[in-house]
mmCIF file with all atom_site columns, C-alpha atoms in Angstrom:
data_model
loop_
_atom_site.group_PDB
_atom_site.id
_atom_site.type_symbol
_atom_site.label_atom_id
_atom_site.label_alt_id
_atom_site.label_comp_id
_atom_site.label_asym_id
_atom_site.label_entity_id
_atom_site.label_seq_id
_atom_site.pdbx_PDB_ins_code
_atom_site.Cartn_x
_atom_site.Cartn_y
_atom_site.Cartn_z
_atom_site.occupancy
_atom_site.B_iso_or_equiv
_atom_site.pdbx_formal_charge
_atom_site.auth_seq_id
_atom_site.auth_comp_id
_atom_site.auth_asym_id
_atom_site.auth_atom_id
_atom_site.pdbx_PDB_model_num
ATOM 1   C CA . MET A 1 1   ? 0.070   0.101   -0.019  1.00 92.00 ? 274 MET A CA 1
ATOM 2   C CA . PHE A 1 2   ? 1.051   3.605   -0.559  1.00 95.00 ? 275 PHE A CA 1
ATOM 3   C CA . GLU A 1 3   ? -0.318  6.019   1.983   1.00 96.00 ? 276 GLU A CA 1
ATOM 4   C CA . PHE A 1 4   ? 0.186   9.718   1.848   1.00 98.00 ? 277 PHE A CA 1
ATOM 5   C CA . HIS A 1 5   ? -0.648  12.813  3.818   1.00 98.00 ? 278 HIS A CA 1
ATOM 6   C CA . GLY A 1 6   ? 0.578   16.229  2.824   1.00 98.00 ? 279 GLY A CA 1
ATOM 7   C CA . TRP A 1 7   ? 0.124   19.891  3.094   1.00 98.00 ? 280 TRP A CA 1
ATOM 8   C CA . ALA A 1 8   ? 1.762   23.102  1.846   1.00 98.00 ? 281 ALA A CA 1
ATOM 9   C CA . THR A 1 9   ? 1.390   26.683  2.563   1.00 98.00 ? 282 THR A CA 1
ATOM 10  C CA . ILE A 1 10  ? 1.529   28.446  -0.804  1.00 97.00 ? 283 ILE A CA 1
ATOM 11  C CA . ARG A 1 11  ? 3.425   31.680  -0.966  1.00 95.00 ? 284 ARG A CA 1
ATOM 12  C CA . VAL A 1 12  ? 4.455   34.069  -3.711  1.00 94.00 ? 285 VAL A CA 1
ATOM 13  C CA . ASP A 1 13  ? 7.271   36.497  -3.808  1.00 91.00 ? 286 ASP A CA 1
ATOM 14  C CA . ASP A 1 14  ? 6.195   39.876  -2.622  1.00 85.00 ? 287 ASP A CA 1
ATOM 15  C CA . ARG A 1 15  ? 9.511   41.412  -1.948  1.00 85.00 ? 288 ARG A CA 1
ATOM 16  C CA . ASP A 1 16  ? 9.768   43.652  -5.049  1.00 85.00 ? 289 ASP A CA 1
ATOM 17  C CA . ASP A 1 17  ? 6.277   45.314  -4.869  1.00 80.00 ? 290 ASP A CA 1
ATOM 18  C CA . PRO A 1 18  ? 4.346   46.399  -1.713  1.00 79.00 ? 291 PRO A CA 1
ATOM 19  C CA . ASP A 1 19  ? 1.109   46.888  -3.636  1.00 86.00 ? 292 ASP A CA 1
ATOM 20  C CA . PRO A 1 20  ? -1.526  44.403  -2.225  1.00 88.00 ? 293 PRO A CA 1
ATOM 21  C CA . GLU A 1 21  ? -3.089  44.225  -5.687  1.00 91.00 ? 294 GLU A CA 1
ATOM 22  C CA . VAL A 1 22  ? 0.100   42.967  -7.198  1.00 91.00 ? 295 VAL A CA 1
ATOM 23  C CA . LEU A 1 23  ? 0.366   40.333  -4.467  1.00 90.00 ? 296 LEU A CA 1
ATOM 24  C CA . ARG A 1 24  ? -3.254  39.380  -5.036  1.00 90.00 ? 297 ARG A CA 1
ATOM 25  C CA . GLN A 1 25  ? -2.619  38.967  -8.797  1.00 94.00 ? 298 GLN A CA 1
ATOM 26  C CA . ARG A 1 26  ? 0.398   36.739  -8.221  1.00 94.00 ? 299 ARG A CA 1
ATOM 27  C CA . GLU A 1 27  ? -1.568  34.596  -5.834  1.00 94.00 ? 300 GLU A CA 1
ATOM 28  C CA . GLU A 1 28  ? -4.315  34.200  -8.409  1.00 95.00 ? 301 GLU A CA 1
ATOM 29  C CA . GLU A 1 29  ? -1.664  33.029  -10.939 1.00 95.00 ? 302 GLU A CA 1
ATOM 30  C CA . ALA A 1 30  ? -0.425  30.577  -8.280  1.00 96.00 ? 303 ALA A CA 1
ATOM 31  C CA . LEU A 1 31  ? -3.921  29.351  -7.855  1.00 96.00 ? 304 LEU A CA 1
ATOM 32  C CA . ALA A 1 32  ? -4.381  28.827  -11.517 1.00 96.00 ? 305 ALA A CA 1
ATOM 33  C CA . LEU A 1 33  ? -1.060  27.052  -11.903 1.00 95.00 ? 306 LEU A CA 1
ATOM 34  C CA . LEU A 1 34  ? -1.821  24.728  -9.014  1.00 96.00 ? 307 LEU A CA 1
ATOM 35  C CA . GLY A 1 35  ? -5.362  24.122  -10.080 1.00 95.00 ? 308 GLY A CA 1
ATOM 36  C CA . ASN A 1 36  ? -3.948  22.653  -13.301 1.00 95.00 ? 309 ASN A CA 1
ATOM 37  C CA . ALA A 1 37  ? -1.414  20.550  -11.399 1.00 95.00 ? 310 ALA A CA 1
ATOM 38  C CA . LEU A 1 38  ? -4.058  19.226  -9.052  1.00 94.00 ? 311 LEU A CA 1
ATOM 39  C CA . ARG A 1 39  ? -6.155  18.136  -11.950 1.00 94.00 ? 312 ARG A CA 1
ATOM 40  C CA . GLU A 1 40  ? -3.201  16.235  -13.395 1.00 94.00 ? 313 GLU A CA 1
ATOM 41  C CA . ALA A 1 41  ? -2.493  14.520  -10.051 1.00 95.00 ? 314 ALA A CA 1
ATOM 42  C CA . ASP A 1 42  ? -6.137  13.818  -9.079  1.00 93.00 ? 315 ASP A CA 1
ATOM 43  C CA . ASP A 1 43  ? -6.950  10.137  -9.415  1.00 92.00 ? 316 ASP A CA 1
ATOM 44  C CA . GLY A 1 44  ? -10.582 10.215  -8.470  1.00 92.00 ? 317 GLY A CA 1
ATOM 45  C CA . PHE A 1 45  ? -10.349 8.585   -5.054  1.00 89.00 ? 318 PHE A CA 1
ATOM 46  C CA . SER A 1 46  ? -7.596  10.489  -3.222  1.00 96.00 ? 319 SER A CA 1
ATOM 47  C CA . LEU A 1 47  ? -8.099  13.969  -1.744  1.00 97.00 ? 320 LEU A CA 1
ATOM 48  C CA . PHE A 1 48  ? -6.484  16.802  -3.363  1.00 97.00 ? 321 PHE A CA 1
ATOM 49  C CA . ASP A 1 49  ? -7.600  20.350  -2.386  1.00 97.00 ? 322 ASP A CA 1
ATOM 50  C CA . LEU A 1 50  ? -6.441  23.857  -2.779  1.00 96.00 ? 323 LEU A CA 1
ATOM 51  C CA . ARG A 1 51  ? -8.002  26.590  -0.592  1.00 95.00 ? 324 ARG A CA 1
ATOM 52  C CA . ARG A 1 52  ? -7.658  30.219  0.193   1.00 94.00 ? 325 ARG A CA 1
ATOM 53  C CA . THR A 1 53  ? -8.463  30.466  3.899   1.00 93.00 ? 326 THR A CA 1
ATOM 54  C CA . GLY A 1 54  ? -8.700  33.464  6.280   1.00 88.00 ? 327 GLY A CA 1
ATOM 55  C CA . ASN A 1 55  ? -6.163  36.199  6.267   1.00 88.00 ? 328 ASN A CA 1
ATOM 56  C CA . GLY A 1 56  ? -4.958  35.188  2.749   1.00 85.00 ? 329 GLY A CA 1
ATOM 57  C CA . LEU A 1 57  ? -3.579  31.828  3.638   1.00 94.00 ? 330 LEU A CA 1
ATOM 58  C CA . ILE A 1 58  ? -3.420  29.482  0.570   1.00 96.00 ? 331 ILE A CA 1
ATOM 59  C CA . VAL A 1 59  ? -3.045  25.751  1.405   1.00 97.00 ? 332 VAL A CA 1
ATOM 60  C CA . LEU A 1 60  ? -2.629  22.653  -0.600  1.00 98.00 ? 333 LEU A CA 1
ATOM 61  C CA . LEU A 1 61  ? -3.927  19.365  0.836   1.00 98.00 ? 334 LEU A CA 1
ATOM 62  C CA . ALA A 1 62  ? -3.247  15.760  -0.316  1.00 98.00 ? 335 ALA A CA 1
ATOM 63  C CA . HIS A 1 63  ? -4.264  12.596  1.272   1.00 98.00 ? 336 HIS A CA 1
ATOM 64  C CA . GLY A 1 64  ? -4.594  9.067   -0.077  1.00 97.00 ? 337 GLY A CA 1
ATOM 65  C CA . LEU A 1 65  ? -4.315  5.381   0.125   1.00 97.00 ? 338 LEU A CA 1
ATOM 66  C CA . ARG A 1 66  ? -3.236  3.577   -3.094  1.00 95.00 ? 339 ARG A CA 1
ATOM 67  C CA . ASN A 1 67  ? -2.432  0.039   -3.983  1.00 93.00 ? 340 ASN A CA 1
ATOM 68  C CA . HIS A 1 68  ? 1.000   1.022   -5.367  1.00 92.00 ? 341 HIS A CA 1
ATOM 69  C CA . ARG A 1 69  ? 3.444   4.014   -5.284  1.00 91.00 ? 342 ARG A CA 1
ATOM 70  C CA . TYR A 1 70  ? 1.649   7.050   -6.813  1.00 95.00 ? 343 TYR A CA 1
ATOM 71  C CA . ARG A 1 71  ? 4.375   9.254   -8.254  1.00 95.00 ? 344 ARG A CA 1
ATOM 72  C CA . PRO A 1 72  ? 2.020   12.131  -9.215  1.00 96.00 ? 345 PRO A CA 1
ATOM 73  C CA . VAL A 1 73  ? 1.635   13.214  -5.675  1.00 97.00 ? 346 VAL A CA 1
ATOM 74  C CA . ILE A 1 74  ? 5.392   13.371  -5.269  1.00 96.00 ? 347 ILE A CA 1
ATOM 75  C CA . ASP A 1 75  ? 5.631   15.251  -8.549  1.00 97.00 ? 348 ASP A CA 1
ATOM 76  C CA . LEU A 1 76  ? 2.899   17.755  -7.442  1.00 97.00 ? 349 LEU A CA 1
ATOM 77  C CA . PHE A 1 77  ? 4.867   18.760  -4.415  1.00 98.00 ? 350 PHE A CA 1
ATOM 78  C CA . ARG A 1 78  ? 8.161   18.884  -6.406  1.00 97.00 ? 351 ARG A CA 1
ATOM 79  C CA . ARG A 1 79  ? 6.390   21.211  -8.865  1.00 97.00 ? 352 ARG A CA 1
ATOM 80  C CA . VAL A 1 80  ? 5.339   23.471  -5.927  1.00 98.00 ? 353 VAL A CA 1
ATOM 81  C CA . ALA A 1 81  ? 9.003   23.576  -4.923  1.00 98.00 ? 354 ALA A CA 1
ATOM 82  C CA . THR A 1 82  ? 10.149  24.505  -8.318  1.00 97.00 ? 355 THR A CA 1
ATOM 83  C CA . GLU A 1 83  ? 7.484   26.921  -9.503  1.00 96.00 ? 356 GLU A CA 1
ATOM 84  C CA . LEU A 1 84  ? 6.569   28.489  -6.027  1.00 97.00 ? 357 LEU A CA 1
ATOM 85  C CA . PRO A 1 85  ? 9.786   28.473  -4.097  1.00 97.00 ? 358 PRO A CA 1
ATOM 86  C CA . PHE A 1 86  ? 8.511   30.679  -1.230  1.00 96.00 ? 359 PHE A CA 1
ATOM 87  C CA . SER A 1 87  ? 6.086   27.900  -0.277  1.00 98.00 ? 360 SER A CA 1
ATOM 88  C CA . TYR A 1 88  ? 6.596   25.365  2.508   1.00 98.00 ? 361 TYR A CA 1
ATOM 89  C CA . GLY A 1 89  ? 5.136   22.091  3.781   1.00 98.00 ? 362 GLY A CA 1
ATOM 90  C CA . LEU A 1 90  ? 5.475   18.397  4.424   1.00 98.00 ? 363 LEU A CA 1
ATOM 91  C CA . LEU A 1 91  ? 4.475   15.238  2.511   1.00 98.00 ? 364 LEU A CA 1
ATOM 92  C CA . TYR A 1 92  ? 4.409   12.019  4.637   1.00 97.00 ? 365 TYR A CA 1
ATOM 93  C CA . VAL A 1 93  ? 4.592   8.726   2.581   1.00 97.00 ? 366 VAL A CA 1
ATOM 94  C CA . GLN A 1 94  ? 4.425   5.116   3.768   1.00 95.00 ? 367 GLN A CA 1
ATOM 95  C CA . ASP A 1 95  ? 5.174   2.730   0.970   1.00 94.00 ? 368 ASP A CA 1
ATOM 96  C CA . ASP A 1 96  ? 5.179   -0.934  1.715   1.00 90.00 ? 369 ASP A CA 1
ATOM 97  C CA . GLU A 1 97  ? 6.924   -1.590  -1.590  1.00 89.00 ? 370 GLU A CA 1
ATOM 98  C CA . ASP A 1 98  ? 9.664   0.903   -0.872  1.00 84.00 ? 371 ASP A CA 1
ATOM 99  C CA . GLY A 1 99  ? 12.202  -1.899  -0.714  1.00 73.00 ? 372 GLY A CA 1
ATOM 100 C CA . LEU A 1 100 ? 11.717  -2.365  -4.421  1.00 64.00 ? 373 LEU A CA 1
ATOM 101 C CA . ARG A 1 101 ? 12.729  1.124   -5.409  1.00 58.00 ? 374 ARG A CA 1
ATOM 102 C CA . GLY A 1 102 ? 16.340  0.091   -5.903  1.00 50.00 ? 375 GLY A CA 1
ATOM 103 C CA . THR A 1 103 ? 19.140  2.365   -6.976  1.00 45.00 ? 376 THR A CA 1
ATOM 104 C CA . ALA A 1 104 ? 19.775  4.331   -10.191 1.00 47.00 ? 377 ALA A CA 1
ATOM 105 C CA . ASP A 1 105 ? 22.640  1.941   -10.885 1.00 46.00 ? 378 ASP A CA 1
ATOM 106 C CA . ALA A 1 106 ? 21.343  -1.623  -10.609 1.00 50.00 ? 379 ALA A CA 1
ATOM 107 C CA . GLN A 1 107 ? 24.985  -2.902  -10.403 1.00 54.00 ? 380 GLN A CA 1
ATOM 108 C CA . SER A 1 108 ? 25.694  -0.633  -7.359  1.00 57.00 ? 381 SER A CA 1
ATOM 109 C CA . ALA A 1 109 ? 27.704  -2.111  -4.553  1.00 64.00 ? 382 ALA A CA 1
ATOM 110 C CA . HIS A 1 110 ? 25.417  0.061   -2.169  1.00 65.00 ? 383 HIS A CA 1
ATOM 111 C CA . PRO A 1 111 ? 21.832  -0.928  -2.957  1.00 71.00 ? 384 PRO A CA 1
ATOM 112 C CA . ALA A 1 112 ? 19.102  1.272   -1.580  1.00 74.00 ? 385 ALA A CA 1
ATOM 113 C CA . PRO A 1 113 ? 17.909  0.500   1.951   1.00 83.00 ? 386 PRO A CA 1
ATOM 114 C CA . ASN A 1 114 ? 14.609  -1.287  2.316   1.00 87.00 ? 387 ASN A CA 1
ATOM 115 C CA . ARG A 1 115 ? 12.223  1.431   3.804   1.00 88.00 ? 388 ARG A CA 1
ATOM 116 C CA . SER A 1 116 ? 8.992   -0.563  3.505   1.00 89.00 ? 389 SER A CA 1
ATOM 117 C CA . ASN A 1 117 ? 8.467   -0.364  7.195   1.00 90.00 ? 390 ASN A CA 1
ATOM 118 C CA . GLU A 1 118 ? 8.968   3.322   7.514   1.00 93.00 ? 391 GLU A CA 1
ATOM 119 C CA . PHE A 1 119 ? 7.162   6.589   6.834   1.00 94.00 ? 392 PHE A CA 1
ATOM 120 C CA . ARG A 1 120 ? 9.294   8.942   4.861   1.00 95.00 ? 393 ARG A CA 1
ATOM 121 C CA . VAL A 1 121 ? 9.003   12.745  5.132   1.00 97.00 ? 394 VAL A CA 1
ATOM 122 C CA . TRP A 1 122 ? 9.423   15.031  2.146   1.00 97.00 ? 395 TRP A CA 1
ATOM 123 C CA . ARG A 1 123 ? 10.238  18.481  3.231   1.00 98.00 ? 396 ARG A CA 1
ATOM 124 C CA . LEU A 1 124 ? 9.244   21.421  1.062   1.00 98.00 ? 397 LEU A CA 1
ATOM 125 C CA . GLY A 1 125 ? 10.914  24.800  1.739   1.00 98.00 ? 398 GLY A CA 1
ATOM 126 C CA . ARG A 1 126 ? 12.880  27.457  0.083   1.00 96.00 ? 399 ARG A CA 1
ATOM 127 C CA . GLY A 1 127 ? 12.488  25.870  -3.351  1.00 97.00 ? 400 GLY A CA 1
ATOM 128 C CA . GLU A 1 128 ? 13.851  22.444  -2.151  1.00 98.00 ? 401 GLU A CA 1
ATOM 129 C CA . PHE A 1 129 ? 11.957  19.237  -1.928  1.00 98.00 ? 402 PHE A CA 1
ATOM 130 C CA . GLU A 1 130 ? 13.936  16.622  0.049   1.00 97.00 ? 403 GLU A CA 1
ATOM 131 C CA . GLU A 1 131 ? 13.177  13.124  1.340   1.00 95.00 ? 404 GLU A CA 1
ATOM 132 C CA . GLN A 1 132 ? 14.119  12.547  4.933   1.00 95.00 ? 405 GLN A CA 1
ATOM 133 C CA . ALA A 1 133 ? 13.760  9.887   7.757   1.00 94.00 ? 406 ALA A CA 1
ATOM 134 C CA . ASP A 1 134 ? 10.615  10.125  9.975   1.00 96.00 ? 407 ASP A CA 1
ATOM 135 C CA . PRO A 1 135 ? 11.245  10.209  13.637  1.00 94.00 ? 408 PRO A CA 1
ATOM 136 C CA . PHE A 1 136 ? 7.512   10.112  14.816  1.00 96.00 ? 409 PHE A CA 1
ATOM 137 C CA . LEU A 1 137 ? 5.644   7.091   13.167  1.00 94.00 ? 410 LEU A CA 1
ATOM 138 C CA . SER A 1 138 ? 8.594   4.878   12.120  1.00 94.00 ? 411 SER A CA 1
ATOM 139 C CA . PRO A 1 139 ? 9.060   1.989   12.256  1.00 92.00 ? 412 PRO A CA 1
ATOM 140 C CA . TYR A 1 140 ? 5.554   1.467   10.977  1.00 92.00 ? 413 TYR A CA 1
ATOM 141 C CA . ILE A 1 141 ? 5.348   -1.846  12.747  1.00 92.00 ? 414 ILE A CA 1
ATOM 142 C CA . PRO A 1 142 ? 5.192   -1.755  15.796  1.00 93.00 ? 415 PRO A CA 1
ATOM 143 C CA . THR A 1 143 ? 4.717   1.995   16.075  1.00 93.00 ? 416 THR A CA 1
ATOM 144 C CA . VAL A 1 144 ? 1.435   2.248   14.036  1.00 93.00 ? 417 VAL A CA 1
ATOM 145 C CA . GLU A 1 145 ? 0.358   -1.355  13.800  1.00 92.00 ? 418 GLU A CA 1
ATOM 146 C CA . PRO A 1 146 ? 1.121   -4.287  16.184  1.00 92.00 ? 419 PRO A CA 1
ATOM 147 C CA . PRO A 1 147 ? 3.397   -7.085  14.882  1.00 90.00 ? 420 PRO A CA 1
ATOM 148 C CA . TRP A 1 148 ? 1.461   -9.749  13.030  1.00 83.00 ? 421 TRP A CA 1
ATOM 149 C CA . GLU A 1 149 ? 1.360   -13.177 14.729  1.00 79.00 ? 422 GLU A CA 1
ATOM 150 C CA . TRP A 1 150 ? -0.090  -16.431 13.542  1.00 72.00 ? 423 TRP A CA 1
ATOM 151 C CA . PRO A 1 151 ? -1.810  -18.012 15.147  1.00 68.00 ? 424 PRO A CA 1
ATOM 152 C CA . PRO A 1 152 ? -3.023  -15.222 17.379  1.00 63.00 ? 425 PRO A CA 1
ATOM 153 C CA . ASP A 1 153 ? -2.782  -17.050 20.664  1.00 64.00 ? 426 ASP A CA 1
ATOM 154 C CA . GLY A 1 154 ? 0.716   -18.526 19.814  1.00 59.00 ? 427 GLY A CA 1
ATOM 155 C CA . GLU A 1 155 ? -0.123  -22.204 19.562  1.00 60.00 ? 428 GLU A CA 1
ATOM 156 C CA . PRO A 1 156 ? -0.009  -23.673 15.937  1.00 57.00 ? 429 PRO A CA 1
ATOM 157 C CA . GLY A 1 157 ? -3.405  -25.247 15.243  1.00 53.00 ? 430 GLY A CA 1
ATOM 158 C CA . ALA A 1 158 ? -4.789  -24.250 18.592  1.00 51.00 ? 431 ALA A CA 1
ATOM 159 C CA . ASN A 1 159 ? -8.179  -22.904 17.035  1.00 50.00 ? 432 ASN A CA 1
ATOM 160 C CA . LEU A 1 160 ? -8.305  -25.343 14.126  1.00 51.00 ? 433 LEU A CA 1
ATOM 161 C CA . GLY A 1 161 ? -11.002 -28.122 14.205  1.00 52.00 ? 434 GLY A CA 1
ATOM 162 C CA . ARG A 1 162 ? -12.471 -27.089 17.512  1.00 49.00 ? 435 ARG A CA 1
ATOM 163 C CA . SER A 1 163 ? -16.208 -26.276 17.843  1.00 49.00 ? 436 SER A CA 1
ATOM 164 C CA . SER A 1 164 ? -17.360 -23.607 20.202  1.00 49.00 ? 437 SER A CA 1
ATOM 165 C CA . GLU A 1 165 ? -19.868 -24.847 22.708  1.00 48.00 ? 438 GLU A CA 1
#
């Protein structure tokens, strides 16, 4: 499974012009740009939202659970970093297939670590979008879910073939 939860505060450069109308126009352009990017990323069953809230705050939200890695959500946040570098936020990802990611060089003596039992945090800030280790919800098992045990009571076959009376 590929689970993701992300948010970004969208900011535009306002250092060169103190006119509030110029800032408003730049924000509208950013909203249009992100509206198109959201439509490209939207898969129909994850949540993607872009809102202007009180006091002029513009926020991007992304939440979902997919069967496999969903690159468009990562690309969406990377696009925010590139095209709106004054923005900031976090994208949390847990990918149980992360151990299959591998390395750029398949013959590498240093294969990529298996991170299938971890959340990864993508930090967006100052035009950078970087993947980092998560200190809060990792390792996924046992922090989020208990270890899987079979059979549940620890004795092989303990509940097989017995009728309840």
